[in-house]
Short mmCIF file of C-alpha atoms in Angstrom, two decimals:
data_model
loop_
_atom_site.label_atom_id
_atom_site.label_comp_id
_atom_site.label_asym_id
_atom_site.label_seq_id
_atom_site.Cartn_x
_atom_site.Cartn_y
_atom_site.Cartn_z
CA MET A 1 0.00 0.00 0.00
CA PRO A 2 1.40 3.42 -0.91
CA SER A 3 1.88 5.69 2.05
CA GLY A 4 2.68 9.34 1.47
CA LYS A 5 3.36 12.19 3.86
CA LEU A 6 1.17 15.04 5.06
CA ASP A 7 3.55 17.44 3.32
CA ASP A 8 2.55 15.88 -0.01
CA TYR A 9 -0.84 17.61 0.25
CA VAL A 10 -2.26 21.06 0.92
CA VAL A 11 -5.68 21.59 2.51
CA VAL A 12 -8.04 23.52 0.22
CA GLY A 13 -11.11 23.71 2.44
CA MET A 14 -13.50 22.04 4.87
CA ILE A 15 -16.18 19.67 3.59
CA GLY A 16 -17.76 18.54 6.85
CA SER A 17 -17.28 17.05 10.28
CA GLY A 18 -18.75 14.27 12.38
CA SER A 19 -18.12 12.03 15.34
CA PHE A 20 -15.11 10.54 13.54
CA GLY A 21 -13.37 13.88 12.98
CA GLN A 22 -13.20 16.15 9.97
CA CYS A 23 -13.41 15.72 6.21
CA LYS A 24 -11.35 18.14 4.12
CA LYS A 25 -10.79 18.91 0.47
CA ILE A 26 -7.08 18.69 -0.37
CA ARG A 27 -4.78 19.11 -3.35
CA ARG A 28 -1.90 16.75 -4.12
CA ILE A 29 1.15 18.95 -4.63
CA CYS A 30 2.94 16.77 -7.20
CA ASP A 31 0.17 16.94 -9.82
CA GLY A 32 -2.48 19.31 -8.46
CA LYS A 33 -5.10 16.54 -8.22
CA VAL A 34 -8.00 17.44 -5.92
CA LEU A 35 -8.81 14.72 -3.37
CA VAL A 36 -10.43 14.32 0.05
CA TRP A 37 -9.04 13.17 3.33
CA LYS A 38 -10.89 12.07 6.42
CA GLU A 39 -9.05 13.02 9.61
CA ILE A 40 -9.62 10.52 12.41
CA ASN A 41 -8.26 10.91 15.93
CA TYR A 42 -7.88 7.39 17.30
CA LYS A 43 -6.31 8.34 20.64
CA GLU A 44 -9.52 7.85 22.67
CA MET A 45 -10.79 4.87 20.65
CA THR A 46 -11.37 1.48 22.18
CA GLU A 47 -9.59 -1.52 20.73
CA SER A 48 -12.78 -2.61 18.92
CA GLU A 49 -13.16 0.86 17.39
CA LYS A 50 -9.55 0.79 16.24
CA GLN A 51 -10.14 -2.62 14.70
CA GLN A 52 -13.19 -1.25 12.87
CA LEU A 53 -11.01 1.55 11.55
CA VAL A 54 -8.44 -0.93 10.25
CA THR A 55 -11.28 -2.88 8.63
CA GLU A 56 -12.54 0.24 6.84
CA VAL A 57 -9.10 1.02 5.42
CA ASN A 58 -8.64 -2.57 4.25
CA LEU A 59 -12.08 -2.60 2.63
CA LEU A 60 -11.51 0.69 0.84
CA ARG A 61 -8.23 -0.62 -0.50
CA GLU A 62 -9.83 -3.80 -1.88
CA LEU A 63 -13.09 -2.37 -3.25
CA LYS A 64 -12.32 -1.06 -6.72
CA HIS A 65 -15.34 -0.22 -8.85
CA THR A 66 -16.68 2.57 -11.07
CA HIS A 67 -19.46 3.30 -8.57
CA ILE A 68 -17.48 3.05 -5.32
CA VAL A 69 -15.51 6.02 -3.98
CA GLN A 70 -11.89 5.35 -4.94
CA TYR A 71 -9.34 4.89 -2.18
CA TYR A 72 -5.90 6.47 -2.74
CA ASP A 73 -3.82 6.28 0.41
CA ARG A 74 -3.67 6.44 4.18
CA ILE A 75 -1.27 8.40 6.35
CA ILE A 76 -0.66 7.76 10.05
CA ASP A 77 0.60 10.55 12.28
CA ARG A 78 1.46 8.61 15.45
CA SER A 79 2.69 11.71 17.29
CA GLN A 80 -0.84 13.16 17.11
CA SER A 81 -2.71 9.82 17.09
CA MET A 82 -4.25 10.83 13.76
CA LEU A 83 -5.17 8.72 10.74
CA TYR A 84 -5.80 10.35 7.35
CA ILE A 85 -7.79 8.32 4.81
CA ILE A 86 -7.39 9.79 1.32
CA THR A 87 -10.09 9.16 -1.29
CA GLU A 88 -11.38 10.67 -4.52
CA TYR A 89 -13.21 13.99 -4.43
CA CYS A 90 -16.83 13.98 -5.64
CA PRO A 91 -17.69 17.55 -6.71
CA GLY A 92 -21.36 16.66 -7.29
CA GLY A 93 -21.89 16.40 -3.52
CA ASP A 94 -24.10 13.77 -1.87
CA LEU A 95 -27.70 12.72 -2.42
CA ALA A 96 -28.77 14.10 0.97
CA THR A 97 -27.85 17.61 -0.21
CA LEU A 98 -29.61 17.05 -3.53
CA ILE A 99 -32.78 15.88 -1.76
CA SER A 100 -32.65 18.87 0.61
CA GLN A 101 -32.32 21.30 -2.32
CA HIS A 102 -35.29 19.80 -4.15
CA ARG A 103 -37.39 19.68 -0.98
CA HIS A 104 -36.68 23.39 -0.43
CA GLN A 105 -37.63 24.12 -4.05
CA ARG A 106 -40.69 21.84 -3.79
CA LYS A 107 -39.54 20.19 -6.97
CA LEU A 108 -39.54 16.42 -7.61
CA LEU A 109 -36.63 14.64 -9.25
CA PRO A 110 -37.15 13.07 -12.71
CA GLU A 111 -38.01 9.37 -12.77
CA CYS A 112 -35.15 8.51 -15.14
CA PHE A 113 -32.78 9.91 -12.50
CA ILE A 114 -34.22 7.55 -9.86
CA TRP A 115 -33.83 4.49 -12.12
CA GLN A 116 -30.23 5.40 -12.96
CA VAL A 117 -29.28 5.98 -9.31
CA MET A 118 -30.85 2.62 -8.50
CA HIS A 119 -28.89 0.87 -11.24
CA GLN A 120 -25.53 2.37 -10.37
CA ILE A 121 -25.81 1.88 -6.60
CA LEU A 122 -26.85 -1.75 -7.16
CA LEU A 123 -23.77 -2.26 -9.33
CA ALA A 124 -21.66 -0.94 -6.43
CA LEU A 125 -23.48 -3.23 -4.01
CA GLU A 126 -22.96 -6.19 -6.32
CA GLU A 127 -19.22 -5.57 -6.08
CA CYS A 128 -19.46 -5.37 -2.27
CA HIS A 129 -21.44 -8.60 -2.02
CA ARG A 130 -18.99 -10.56 -4.14
CA SER A 131 -16.87 -12.78 -1.90
CA LYS A 132 -13.48 -11.13 -1.42
CA GLU A 133 -10.54 -13.44 -0.85
CA ASN A 134 -8.33 -10.63 0.42
CA VAL A 135 -10.80 -9.60 3.13
CA GLY A 136 -12.19 -13.06 3.84
CA GLY A 137 -15.81 -12.81 2.72
CA LYS A 138 -18.62 -10.63 1.41
CA VAL A 139 -18.78 -6.97 2.38
CA MET A 140 -22.00 -5.62 3.86
CA HIS A 141 -22.12 -1.81 3.93
CA ARG A 142 -24.67 -1.48 6.80
CA ASP A 143 -25.08 2.30 6.48
CA ILE A 144 -26.44 3.03 3.01
CA LYS A 145 -28.20 6.40 3.11
CA PRO A 146 -28.32 9.57 0.96
CA ALA A 147 -25.43 11.19 2.85
CA ASN A 148 -23.16 8.24 1.95
CA VAL A 149 -23.93 8.24 -1.77
CA PHE A 150 -21.99 10.77 -3.81
CA LEU A 151 -21.94 12.18 -7.35
CA ASP A 152 -18.68 12.73 -9.19
CA GLY A 153 -17.92 15.49 -11.70
CA GLU A 154 -19.69 13.56 -14.47
CA GLY A 155 -22.76 12.86 -12.36
CA GLN A 156 -21.97 9.19 -11.74
CA VAL A 157 -23.06 7.59 -8.46
CA LYS A 158 -20.34 6.68 -5.96
CA LEU A 159 -21.06 4.62 -2.84
CA GLY A 160 -18.82 5.72 0.02
CA ASP A 161 -18.24 5.85 3.78
CA PHE A 162 -17.59 2.24 4.72
CA GLY A 163 -17.06 3.14 8.38
CA LEU A 164 -19.75 0.67 9.54
CA ALA A 165 -19.11 -1.98 6.90
CA ARG A 166 -18.69 -5.55 8.00
CA ILE A 167 -17.27 -8.65 6.37
CA LEU A 168 -19.64 -11.60 6.35
CA HIS A 169 -17.59 -14.78 6.36
CA ASN A 170 -19.28 -17.23 4.01
CA THR A 171 -22.89 -17.63 5.28
CA SER A 172 -22.44 -15.91 8.63
CA LEU A 173 -25.03 -13.47 9.91
CA ALA A 174 -24.38 -10.16 11.66
CA LYS A 175 -26.10 -9.29 14.93
CA THR A 176 -24.66 -5.91 15.93
CA PHE A 177 -27.16 -3.03 16.22
CA VAL A 178 -25.65 -0.44 13.88
CA GLY A 179 -26.81 1.89 11.13
CA THR A 180 -28.84 5.07 10.73
CA PRO A 181 -32.38 4.67 12.21
CA TYR A 182 -34.37 5.86 9.16
CA TYR A 183 -32.64 3.33 6.91
CA MET A 184 -32.36 0.33 9.23
CA SER A 185 -34.22 -2.86 8.30
CA PRO A 186 -36.92 -4.61 10.38
CA GLU A 187 -34.52 -7.45 11.17
CA GLN A 188 -32.02 -4.95 12.60
CA TYR A 189 -34.70 -3.31 14.75
CA SER A 190 -35.90 -6.72 15.92
CA CYS A 191 -32.34 -7.60 16.96
CA ASN A 192 -32.52 -10.63 14.67
CA SER A 193 -29.60 -11.88 12.63
CA TYR A 194 -29.28 -10.06 9.33
CA ASP A 195 -27.23 -10.28 6.16
CA HIS A 196 -26.63 -8.49 2.84
CA ARG A 197 -30.41 -8.21 2.28
CA SER A 198 -30.48 -5.44 4.89
CA ASP A 199 -28.46 -3.35 2.45
CA LEU A 200 -31.27 -3.83 -0.09
CA TRP A 201 -33.79 -2.50 2.44
CA SER A 202 -31.61 0.58 2.97
CA ILE A 203 -31.46 1.15 -0.79
CA GLY A 204 -35.26 0.92 -0.88
CA CYS A 205 -35.45 3.64 1.80
CA LEU A 206 -32.96 5.79 -0.12
CA LEU A 207 -34.86 5.44 -3.42
CA TYR A 208 -38.17 6.20 -1.69
CA GLU A 209 -36.65 9.38 -0.26
CA LEU A 210 -35.36 10.41 -3.70
CA CYS A 211 -38.97 10.18 -4.92
CA ALA A 212 -40.89 11.59 -1.95
CA LEU A 213 -38.12 13.88 -0.64
CA LYS A 214 -38.66 12.30 2.79
CA PRO A 215 -37.96 8.83 4.26
CA PRO A 216 -40.68 6.15 3.99
CA PHE A 217 -40.89 5.86 7.79
CA VAL A 218 -40.89 8.94 10.04
CA ALA A 219 -41.70 9.08 13.76
CA SER A 220 -41.23 11.30 16.80
CA SER A 221 -39.29 8.62 18.69
CA GLN A 222 -37.05 5.69 17.83
CA TYR A 223 -39.54 3.35 19.52
CA LYS A 224 -42.35 4.49 17.20
CA LEU A 225 -39.99 4.45 14.22
CA ALA A 226 -39.11 0.82 14.97
CA GLU A 227 -42.83 0.00 15.15
CA TYR A 228 -43.52 1.63 11.76
CA VAL A 229 -40.53 -0.05 10.13
CA CYS A 230 -41.45 -3.50 11.44
CA ASN A 231 -45.05 -3.04 10.24
CA GLY A 232 -43.69 -2.08 6.83
CA ARG A 233 -46.57 0.22 5.84
CA PHE A 234 -45.74 3.36 3.89
CA SER A 235 -47.47 5.76 1.51
CA ARG A 236 -47.20 5.45 -2.25
CA ILE A 237 -44.48 7.55 -3.85
CA PRO A 238 -45.86 10.72 -5.56
CA SER A 239 -48.27 10.03 -8.43
CA LYS A 240 -45.78 11.57 -10.89
CA TYR A 241 -43.85 8.30 -10.71
CA SER A 242 -44.81 5.09 -12.48
CA ASP A 243 -46.36 1.99 -10.93
CA ASP A 244 -43.23 0.09 -12.03
CA LEU A 245 -41.00 2.30 -9.91
CA HIS A 246 -43.32 2.12 -6.90
CA TRP A 247 -43.54 -1.68 -7.23
CA THR A 248 -39.74 -2.04 -7.41
CA ILE A 249 -39.20 0.10 -4.31
CA SER A 250 -41.96 -1.82 -2.51
CA GLN A 251 -40.16 -5.10 -3.22
CA LEU A 252 -36.98 -3.72 -1.66
CA LEU A 253 -39.01 -2.62 1.37
CA HIS A 254 -40.53 -6.03 2.03
CA VAL A 255 -40.55 -6.68 5.78
CA LYS A 256 -39.42 -10.28 5.27
CA PRO A 257 -35.83 -10.30 3.95
CA GLU A 258 -36.36 -13.58 2.07
CA LYS A 259 -39.10 -11.85 0.04
CA ARG A 260 -36.79 -9.10 -1.18
CA PRO A 261 -35.52 -9.58 -4.75
CA LEU A 262 -32.06 -10.87 -5.54
CA LEU A 263 -29.48 -8.40 -6.79
CA SER A 264 -29.25 -10.34 -10.05
CA GLN A 265 -33.03 -10.03 -10.55
CA LEU A 266 -32.94 -6.30 -9.96
CA LEU A 267 -30.02 -5.77 -12.31
CA SER A 268 -31.75 -7.77 -15.06
CA LEU A 269 -34.84 -5.62 -14.63
CA LEU A 270 -32.79 -2.43 -14.76
CA GLU A 271 -30.86 -3.44 -17.87
CA GLU A 272 -34.25 -3.57 -19.61
CA LYS A 273 -35.23 -0.21 -18.14
CA ILE A 274 -31.85 1.42 -18.79
CA PRO A 275 -30.22 -0.41 -21.74
CA LEU A 276 -27.36 2.09 -21.92
CA ALA A 277 -26.41 1.78 -18.25
CA LYS A 278 -24.47 -1.48 -18.46
CA PRO A 279 -21.25 -1.97 -16.48
CA PRO A 280 -18.28 -0.49 -18.38
CA ASN A 281 -14.93 -2.17 -19.05
CA VAL A 282 -16.25 -5.71 -19.54
CA ALA A 283 -13.37 -7.88 -20.78
CA GLY A 284 -13.47 -8.47 -24.52
CA THR A 285 -16.14 -5.87 -25.18
CA GLU A 286 -16.12 -2.26 -26.20
CA LYS A 287 -15.98 0.13 -23.27
CA THR A 288 -19.16 2.09 -22.66
CA THR A 289 -19.80 5.02 -20.40
CA PRO A 290 -22.84 4.76 -18.13
CA PRO A 291 -25.25 7.67 -18.47
CA SER A 292 -24.88 10.58 -16.08
CA VAL A 293 -27.59 10.72 -13.44
CA LEU A 294 -27.06 14.47 -13.14
CA GLY A 295 -27.38 14.61 -16.91
CA ALA A 296 -30.90 13.25 -16.54
CA VAL A 297 -31.75 15.98 -14.03
CA LYS A 298 -30.20 18.69 -16.22
CA GLU A 299 -32.01 17.36 -19.28
CA GLU A 300 -35.36 17.46 -17.50
CA GLU A 301 -34.61 20.90 -16.06
CA SER A 302 -33.71 22.12 -19.56
CA LEU A 303 -36.98 20.68 -20.87
CA GLN A 304 -38.85 22.29 -17.99
CA ARG A 305 -37.25 25.67 -18.77
CA LYS A 306 -38.35 25.31 -22.39
CA LEU A 307 -41.88 24.40 -21.28
CA ASP A 308 -41.92 27.35 -18.88
CA GLU A 309 -40.79 29.65 -21.70
CA LEU A 310 -43.46 28.19 -23.98
CA HIS A 311 -46.10 28.73 -21.29
CA ARG A 312 -44.87 32.31 -20.82
CA LYS A 313 -45.18 33.01 -24.54
CA GLU A 314 -48.62 31.37 -24.60
CA GLU A 315 -49.67 33.60 -21.70
CA ILE A 316 -48.42 36.69 -23.54
CA LEU A 317 -50.28 35.59 -26.67
CA ARG A 318 -53.43 34.91 -24.62
CA LYS A 319 -53.29 38.41 -23.12
CA LYS A 320 -52.79 39.94 -26.56
CA GLU A 321 -55.81 38.00 -27.85
CA GLU A 322 -57.87 39.19 -24.87
CA ASP A 323 -56.76 42.78 -25.53
CA LEU A 324 -57.66 42.39 -29.20
CA GLN A 325 -61.08 40.96 -28.28
CA ARG A 326 -61.70 43.88 -25.90
CA LYS A 327 -60.71 46.34 -28.61
CA GLU A 328 -62.99 44.60 -31.11
CA ILE A 329 -65.88 44.73 -28.64
CA GLU A 330 -65.18 48.41 -27.96
CA LEU A 331 -64.96 49.13 -31.69
CA LYS A 332 -68.24 47.29 -32.30
CA ARG A 333 -69.87 49.22 -29.47
CA ARG A 334 -68.68 52.53 -30.97
CA GLU A 335 -69.95 51.51 -34.39
CA GLU A 336 -73.35 50.72 -32.88
CA VAL A 337 -73.38 54.14 -31.16
CA LEU A 338 -72.51 55.85 -34.46
CA VAL A 339 -75.23 53.95 -36.32
CA LEU A 340 -77.73 54.90 -33.61
CA ARG A 341 -76.73 58.56 -33.82
CA GLU A 342 -77.02 58.53 -37.59
CA LYS A 343 -80.54 57.09 -37.32
CA GLN A 344 -81.48 59.72 -34.73
CA GLN A 345 -80.13 62.50 -36.95
CA ALA A 346 -82.02 61.10 -39.95
CA ILE A 347 -85.28 61.13 -37.95
CA LEU A 348 -84.70 64.72 -36.85
CA LYS A 349 -84.21 65.82 -40.44
#
């Protein structure tokens, strides 16, 4: 594993902070490449937390995929008990920010965008769920949510933040209560054993939120939230979206994990829905570039602007027609007055 020095980079700005530490935008001095590093102070960590940190670094190093945030390096500053994890920079931000912007604007995202996000995040998950010899099993993310899904400069989806990821050895099941409450599966809330199918539930929650601009299950307390999640009842996504999309999300949000579709089934469905969005760089085939999910949003926004402009022109034309009709009525009224006057004058003569 390459291991550079802190002096190889210059901090450009702050991106965010959390319980782990801070996330900063940096520039690599040798070539000017913009990257990100996550600063983690491990001084007060327990041994299990340190082990989880080592696991995250190892996973990031092994997971190489178009739709997974690319790992570059890690730097350890033992004098300050600091670890710096260096990854690619995603200038498109995260889906949580995108959802917040659209909620503020009261504007729904285009359906083609939702399908493409679904396809690309499932491709990333497929890579995670493949058995990894170097890490000893399948990788379960365990914290898929809008804030952990990013968009690069070309609008491609990138799954990131593997801080809670866990390796499932062969057919083993996880039992630890972890994750973000709004996106946790019924089996996690019920303290039952769970596996990679819990990631599918989280994706269902994420996709629902992309459509409705709010999570499928919302409550005033975690107890009530757990009750709603375990009941599995939620409102239909907005009527703008197709029955196909609602049905697909509903399958991901099935309370019983064994009833949720297989990744392979979902990907087959999506290849029919999005024929251009096939995995690139398949050996022996021509390389293809998956469509940009931001491109879909921009295309719809461009179309909406054109429609708005057309409606504006139609409104102007309608007002002109109304003005013309008023003038015609006024002209006709004047003509009638003139005719009446002429008749009156003729009588007087």
